[in-house]
mmCIF file of C-alpha atoms in Angstrom:
data_model
loop_
_atom_site.group_PDB
_atom_site.id
_atom_site.type_symbol
_atom_site.label_atom_id
_atom_site.label_comp_id
_atom_site.label_asym_id
_atom_site.label_seq_id
_atom_site.Cartn_x
_atom_site.Cartn_y
_atom_site.Cartn_z
ATOM 1 C CA MET A 1 3.930 32.552 7.833
ATOM 2 C CA SER A 2 1.741 30.791 10.352
ATOM 3 C CA GLU A 3 2.198 27.284 11.675
ATOM 4 C CA ILE A 4 1.354 24.300 9.462
ATOM 5 C CA VAL A 5 -1.766 22.541 10.719
ATOM 6 C CA ILE A 6 -2.260 18.812 9.995
ATOM 7 C CA THR A 7 -5.759 17.360 10.304
ATOM 8 C CA THR A 8 -7.704 14.429 8.899
ATOM 9 C CA LEU A 9 -9.923 14.949 5.915
ATOM 10 C CA ALA A 10 -12.847 13.970 8.137
ATOM 11 C CA GLU A 11 -12.130 17.171 10.073
ATOM 12 C CA ARG A 12 -11.598 19.254 6.935
ATOM 13 C CA PRO A 13 -14.020 17.949 4.255
ATOM 14 C CA ASP A 14 -13.890 21.383 2.599
ATOM 15 C CA VAL A 15 -10.471 20.583 1.086
ATOM 16 C CA ALA A 16 -11.427 17.168 -0.355
ATOM 17 C CA GLU A 17 -11.529 18.515 -3.905
ATOM 18 C CA TYR A 18 -7.852 19.463 -3.712
ATOM 19 C CA LEU A 19 -6.511 16.011 -2.828
ATOM 20 C CA GLY A 20 -5.881 15.278 -6.503
ATOM 21 C CA ASN A 21 -3.354 18.106 -6.608
ATOM 22 C CA ASN A 22 0.101 16.604 -7.111
ATOM 23 C CA TRP A 23 1.797 19.927 -7.913
ATOM 24 C CA LYS A 24 3.265 18.237 -11.032
ATOM 25 C CA VAL A 25 5.532 16.139 -8.801
ATOM 26 C CA TRP A 26 4.656 12.863 -10.538
ATOM 27 C CA PRO A 27 5.883 12.155 -14.074
ATOM 28 C CA ARG A 28 2.952 12.415 -16.493
ATOM 29 C CA PHE A 29 2.817 8.680 -17.206
ATOM 30 C CA MET A 30 2.388 7.886 -13.509
ATOM 31 C CA LEU A 31 -1.121 9.325 -13.675
ATOM 32 C CA GLU A 32 -2.152 6.556 -16.088
ATOM 33 C CA ASP A 33 -2.207 3.593 -13.703
ATOM 34 C CA LEU A 34 -5.716 2.222 -14.321
ATOM 35 C CA VAL A 35 -6.125 0.724 -10.847
ATOM 36 C CA ALA A 36 -5.427 4.111 -9.310
ATOM 37 C CA ALA A 37 -7.744 5.883 -11.729
ATOM 38 C CA ALA A 38 -10.581 3.504 -10.885
ATOM 39 C CA LEU A 39 -10.213 3.267 -7.108
ATOM 40 C CA ILE A 40 -8.244 6.103 -5.497
ATOM 41 C CA GLY A 41 -11.287 8.379 -5.301
ATOM 42 C CA GLN A 42 -13.046 5.826 -3.126
ATOM 43 C CA VAL A 43 -10.289 6.140 -0.533
ATOM 44 C CA THR A 44 -11.190 9.785 0.000
ATOM 45 C CA GLN A 45 -14.895 8.955 0.183
ATOM 46 C CA ASN A 46 -14.692 5.932 2.485
ATOM 47 C CA PHE A 47 -11.643 6.546 4.667
ATOM 48 C CA ALA A 48 -11.606 10.271 5.356
ATOM 49 C CA ASP A 49 -10.326 9.560 8.865
ATOM 50 C CA GLN A 50 -7.176 8.092 7.283
ATOM 51 C CA CYS A 51 -6.660 10.880 4.760
ATOM 52 C CA LEU A 52 -4.574 13.808 5.970
ATOM 53 C CA VAL A 53 -4.270 17.416 4.913
ATOM 54 C CA ALA A 54 -1.729 20.034 5.920
ATOM 55 C CA THR A 55 -2.600 23.680 5.550
ATOM 56 C CA GLN A 56 -0.726 26.911 6.140
ATOM 57 C CA ASP A 57 -2.509 30.243 6.050
ATOM 58 C CA GLY A 58 -5.487 28.423 4.559
ATOM 59 C CA GLU A 59 -3.423 26.941 1.707
ATOM 60 C CA LEU A 60 -2.997 23.195 1.175
ATOM 61 C CA VAL A 61 0.704 22.366 1.385
ATOM 62 C CA ALA A 62 0.603 18.561 1.781
ATOM 63 C CA HIS A 63 -1.829 15.670 1.730
ATOM 64 C CA ALA A 64 -1.694 11.941 2.358
ATOM 65 C CA ARG A 65 -3.895 8.875 2.067
ATOM 66 C CA SER A 66 -3.862 5.422 3.616
ATOM 67 C CA ILE A 67 -6.254 2.499 3.365
ATOM 68 C CA PRO A 68 -7.271 -0.202 5.877
ATOM 69 C CA PHE A 69 -7.170 -3.862 4.870
ATOM 70 C CA ALA A 70 -7.250 -7.352 6.355
ATOM 71 C CA PHE A 71 -3.909 -9.115 6.570
ATOM 72 C CA GLY A 72 -2.518 -12.286 8.092
ATOM 73 C CA SER A 73 -5.383 -14.612 7.233
ATOM 74 C CA ASP A 74 -4.929 -17.790 5.186
ATOM 75 C CA ASP A 75 -5.595 -16.004 1.898
ATOM 76 C CA ARG A 76 -3.196 -13.135 2.702
ATOM 77 C CA THR A 77 -0.066 -14.393 4.344
ATOM 78 C CA GLU A 78 2.416 -12.275 2.385
ATOM 79 C CA LEU A 79 2.610 -8.658 1.334
ATOM 80 C CA PRO A 80 1.669 -8.678 -2.351
ATOM 81 C CA SER A 81 4.210 -8.543 -5.151
ATOM 82 C CA ARG A 82 1.727 -6.283 -6.920
ATOM 83 C CA GLY A 83 2.277 -3.785 -4.133
ATOM 84 C CA TRP A 84 0.426 -0.487 -4.508
ATOM 85 C CA ASP A 85 -2.149 -1.734 -7.008
ATOM 86 C CA GLN A 86 -2.952 -4.876 -5.022
ATOM 87 C CA VAL A 87 -3.260 -3.284 -1.590
ATOM 88 C CA LEU A 88 -5.572 -0.632 -3.003
ATOM 89 C CA GLN A 89 -7.750 -3.380 -4.477
ATOM 90 C CA TRP A 90 -7.672 -5.327 -1.198
ATOM 91 C CA GLY A 91 -8.750 -2.320 0.818
ATOM 92 C CA ILE A 92 -11.651 -1.405 -1.437
ATOM 93 C CA GLU A 93 -12.745 -5.053 -1.658
ATOM 94 C CA ASP A 94 -12.656 -5.454 2.128
ATOM 95 C CA HIS A 95 -14.724 -2.321 2.613
ATOM 96 C CA ARG A 96 -17.303 -3.441 0.064
ATOM 97 C CA ARG A 97 -17.636 -6.892 1.632
ATOM 98 C CA GLY A 98 -17.594 -5.707 5.224
ATOM 99 C CA ARG A 99 -14.388 -7.565 6.036
ATOM 100 C CA GLU A 100 -12.746 -6.293 9.205
ATOM 101 C CA ALA A 101 -9.387 -4.630 8.686
ATOM 102 C CA ASN A 102 -6.509 -5.044 11.145
ATOM 103 C CA VAL A 103 -3.730 -3.090 9.391
ATOM 104 C CA SER A 104 -3.409 -0.195 6.963
ATOM 105 C CA SER A 105 -1.245 0.737 4.011
ATOM 106 C CA ALA A 106 0.026 4.150 3.044
ATOM 107 C CA LEU A 107 -0.904 5.099 -0.504
ATOM 108 C CA GLU A 108 0.690 8.507 -0.878
ATOM 109 C CA ILE A 109 2.302 11.374 0.933
ATOM 110 C CA MET A 110 2.421 14.429 -1.310
ATOM 111 C CA ILE A 111 4.381 17.539 -0.296
ATOM 112 C CA LYS A 112 4.130 20.814 -2.180
ATOM 113 C CA PRO A 113 7.593 21.481 -3.691
ATOM 114 C CA THR A 114 7.871 24.822 -1.885
ATOM 115 C CA HIS A 115 7.648 22.959 1.432
ATOM 116 C CA LEU A 116 10.162 20.183 0.782
ATOM 117 C CA GLY A 117 13.188 19.907 3.032
ATOM 118 C CA GLY A 118 11.531 21.273 6.125
ATOM 119 C CA GLY A 119 10.614 18.019 7.797
ATOM 120 C CA LEU A 120 6.969 18.070 6.698
ATOM 121 C CA SER A 121 7.223 14.560 5.234
ATOM 122 C CA TYR A 122 8.135 13.218 8.701
ATOM 123 C CA LYS A 123 5.210 15.069 10.262
ATOM 124 C CA MET A 124 2.779 13.725 7.662
ATOM 125 C CA LEU A 125 4.050 10.190 8.168
ATOM 126 C CA GLY A 126 3.739 10.599 11.919
ATOM 127 C CA ALA A 127 0.170 11.876 11.556
ATOM 128 C CA MET A 128 -0.630 8.910 9.318
ATOM 129 C CA ARG A 129 0.718 6.505 11.931
ATOM 130 C CA ASP A 130 -1.402 8.226 14.575
ATOM 131 C CA ALA A 131 -4.524 7.963 12.416
ATOM 132 C CA VAL A 132 -3.929 4.247 11.880
ATOM 133 C CA LYS A 133 -3.225 3.684 15.578
ATOM 134 C CA ALA A 134 -6.505 5.410 16.406
ATOM 135 C CA LYS A 135 -8.276 2.757 14.347
ATOM 136 C CA GLY A 136 -6.739 0.043 16.536
ATOM 137 C CA HIS A 137 -4.585 -1.334 13.726
ATOM 138 C CA THR A 138 -1.351 -3.141 14.521
ATOM 139 C CA ALA A 139 0.782 -1.887 11.661
ATOM 140 C CA LEU A 140 1.086 0.651 8.880
ATOM 141 C CA TYR A 141 2.625 -0.762 5.709
ATOM 142 C CA ALA A 142 3.877 1.342 2.821
ATOM 143 C CA PRO A 143 4.735 0.371 -0.765
ATOM 144 C CA VAL A 144 7.345 3.114 -0.997
ATOM 145 C CA ARG A 145 8.288 4.629 -4.358
ATOM 146 C CA PRO A 146 12.049 5.297 -4.011
ATOM 147 C CA ASN A 147 12.115 8.321 -6.280
ATOM 148 C CA GLY A 148 15.772 8.994 -5.625
ATOM 149 C CA LYS A 149 16.580 6.074 -7.929
ATOM 150 C CA THR A 150 18.054 7.561 -11.111
ATOM 151 C CA ASP A 151 19.590 4.477 -12.752
ATOM 152 C CA ALA A 152 16.704 2.694 -14.470
ATOM 153 C CA HIS A 153 18.844 -0.392 -15.113
ATOM 154 C CA LEU A 154 19.887 -0.891 -11.478
ATOM 155 C CA PRO A 155 17.712 -3.622 -9.912
ATOM 156 C CA MET A 156 15.455 -2.266 -7.176
ATOM 157 C CA SER A 157 16.632 -4.969 -4.770
ATOM 158 C CA GLN A 158 20.176 -3.593 -5.020
ATOM 159 C CA TYR A 159 19.105 0.039 -4.768
ATOM 160 C CA ALA A 160 16.875 -0.553 -1.735
ATOM 161 C CA ALA A 161 19.796 -2.188 0.083
ATOM 162 C CA MET A 162 22.198 0.706 -0.547
ATOM 163 C CA THR A 163 23.056 2.718 2.578
ATOM 164 C CA ARG A 164 24.993 5.819 3.505
ATOM 165 C CA ASP A 165 27.897 5.894 5.950
ATOM 166 C CA ASP A 166 25.433 6.366 8.813
ATOM 167 C CA GLY A 167 23.635 3.135 7.876
ATOM 168 C CA LEU A 168 20.484 4.828 6.595
ATOM 169 C CA PRO A 169 19.167 4.175 3.059
ATOM 170 C CA VAL A 170 20.587 6.313 0.273
ATOM 171 C CA ASP A 171 17.069 6.881 -1.019
ATOM 172 C CA PRO A 172 15.402 9.940 0.561
ATOM 173 C CA TRP A 173 11.913 8.434 0.898
ATOM 174 C CA LEU A 174 13.150 5.133 2.271
ATOM 175 C CA ARG A 175 15.285 7.154 4.683
ATOM 176 C CA VAL A 176 12.211 9.050 5.914
ATOM 177 C CA HIS A 177 10.483 5.769 6.691
ATOM 178 C CA VAL A 178 13.471 4.116 8.366
ATOM 179 C CA ARG A 179 14.191 7.194 10.493
ATOM 180 C CA ALA A 180 10.545 7.115 11.571
ATOM 181 C CA GLY A 181 10.977 3.537 12.797
ATOM 182 C CA GLY A 182 10.001 1.645 9.650
ATOM 183 C CA THR A 183 11.568 -1.638 8.594
ATOM 184 C CA ILE A 184 12.272 -2.470 4.961
ATOM 185 C CA ILE A 185 10.611 -5.810 4.227
ATOM 186 C CA LYS A 186 11.016 -6.615 0.542
ATOM 187 C CA VAL A 187 10.597 -5.364 -3.019
ATOM 188 C CA ALA A 188 7.178 -5.373 -4.651
ATOM 189 C CA PRO A 189 8.366 -6.017 -8.241
ATOM 190 C CA THR A 190 5.061 -5.284 -10.019
ATOM 191 C CA SER A 191 3.637 -2.572 -7.787
ATOM 192 C CA MET A 192 2.174 -0.357 -10.511
ATOM 193 C CA VAL A 193 1.539 -1.023 -14.199
ATOM 194 C CA VAL A 194 1.047 1.450 -17.030
ATOM 195 C CA ALA A 195 0.355 -0.088 -20.441
ATOM 196 C CA ALA A 196 -0.544 2.014 -23.457
ATOM 197 C CA SER A 197 -0.046 2.578 -27.177
ATOM 198 C CA LEU A 198 3.179 4.053 -28.497
ATOM 199 C CA ALA A 199 1.324 7.224 -29.470
ATOM 200 C CA GLU A 200 0.196 7.695 -25.876
ATOM 201 C CA TRP A 201 3.708 7.192 -24.576
ATOM 202 C CA ARG A 202 4.996 9.740 -27.101
ATOM 203 C CA GLU A 203 2.408 12.223 -25.856
ATOM 204 C CA TRP A 204 3.270 11.653 -22.198
ATOM 205 C CA THR A 205 7.060 11.707 -22.533
ATOM 206 C CA GLY A 206 7.970 13.540 -25.736
ATOM 207 C CA LEU A 207 10.179 10.570 -26.674
ATOM 208 C CA PRO A 208 9.996 8.901 -30.130
ATOM 209 C CA PHE A 209 9.168 5.328 -29.058
ATOM 210 C CA ASP A 210 10.069 4.211 -32.583
ATOM 211 C CA SER A 211 12.022 1.022 -31.858
ATOM 212 C CA THR A 212 11.436 -2.190 -29.955
ATOM 213 C CA GLY A 213 13.224 -2.642 -26.635
ATOM 214 C CA ASP A 214 13.912 -0.817 -23.411
ATOM 215 C CA VAL A 215 13.255 2.912 -23.266
ATOM 216 C CA VAL A 216 14.653 4.955 -20.388
ATOM 217 C CA VAL A 217 12.028 7.548 -19.502
ATOM 218 C CA PRO A 218 12.775 10.448 -17.141
ATOM 219 C CA GLY A 219 11.159 9.768 -13.788
ATOM 220 C CA ALA A 220 10.741 6.037 -14.422
ATOM 221 C CA LEU A 221 12.403 3.713 -11.921
ATOM 222 C CA VAL A 222 12.940 0.955 -14.501
ATOM 223 C CA PRO A 223 12.918 0.968 -18.316
ATOM 224 C CA VAL A 224 9.661 1.073 -20.250
ATOM 225 C CA VAL A 225 9.461 -1.908 -22.612
ATOM 226 C CA ALA A 226 8.315 -0.986 -26.121
ATOM 227 C CA ASP A 227 7.074 -3.299 -28.878
ATOM 228 C CA VAL A 228 6.707 -1.551 -32.221
ATOM 229 C CA ASP A 229 5.138 -4.522 -34.030
ATOM 230 C CA HIS A 230 2.348 -4.678 -31.478
ATOM 231 C CA ASP A 231 2.119 -0.893 -30.973
ATOM 232 C CA ARG A 232 2.431 -0.939 -27.213
ATOM 233 C CA ALA A 233 4.759 -0.052 -24.374
ATOM 234 C CA ILE A 234 4.528 -1.278 -20.796
ATOM 235 C CA TYR A 235 5.958 0.160 -17.601
ATOM 236 C CA VAL A 236 6.019 -2.151 -14.563
ATOM 237 C CA GLU A 237 7.225 -0.254 -11.524
ATOM 238 C CA PRO A 238 8.836 -1.891 -8.492
ATOM 239 C CA ASN A 239 8.234 -0.364 -5.070
ATOM 240 C CA VAL A 240 9.610 -1.317 -1.654
ATOM 241 C CA TRP A 241 7.453 -2.612 1.183
ATOM 242 C CA VAL A 242 8.119 -0.979 4.553
ATOM 243 C CA ARG A 243 6.448 -1.874 7.857
ATOM 244 C CA HIS A 244 5.747 0.490 10.747
ATOM 245 C CA ASP A 245 4.578 -1.037 14.014
ATOM 246 C CA VAL A 246 2.035 1.283 15.578
#
């Protein structure tokens, strides 16, 4: 096989239509975040110089997106508790209003499963940092989804603080960021929200959702909370804010 080539989407607009390809990596319910559904397409359209694609022999093997936003002003002194959803809203709002951005946030780094374990995630993160640096931004933030977390009942604050013997995080994605020079800042407790009827959750998960209370769903970082009387279930996902100085 030939070498993997990483470019910005601005340089390869011909592959824009494939950026929605997640190679079935995400659990089905994760595709139902309404903020993402409404706004993520605008990232590709408006910030192609911060969207990255990796190709090998003409085939897309990874892609990534980040978004610029204004941070540090009186109305934005803290990274938002609503993490991924909020920073996506901030970035789109700033672009629409012409507000100058000084930092960026990663939104996703997606690696084709056949190319995991070969260091491509580090290369994509490095290319994202370079793209942000080229914009003159001071930092790249990331609301990281620690998908190595398998115990839904373990608080994210405890999991994010867990380290191996070498001092690096036990979570693979947090470890990628820390090895690349990132600093773990804090948990974003309500980073993504998926709320839907019980029938929809049954369709997405294959689980019965026939009683009120916590439901542990494969791929979910915390339990889904079901309410039979009100015919609804809500998943509120915590992520972990990481900062990269660029």
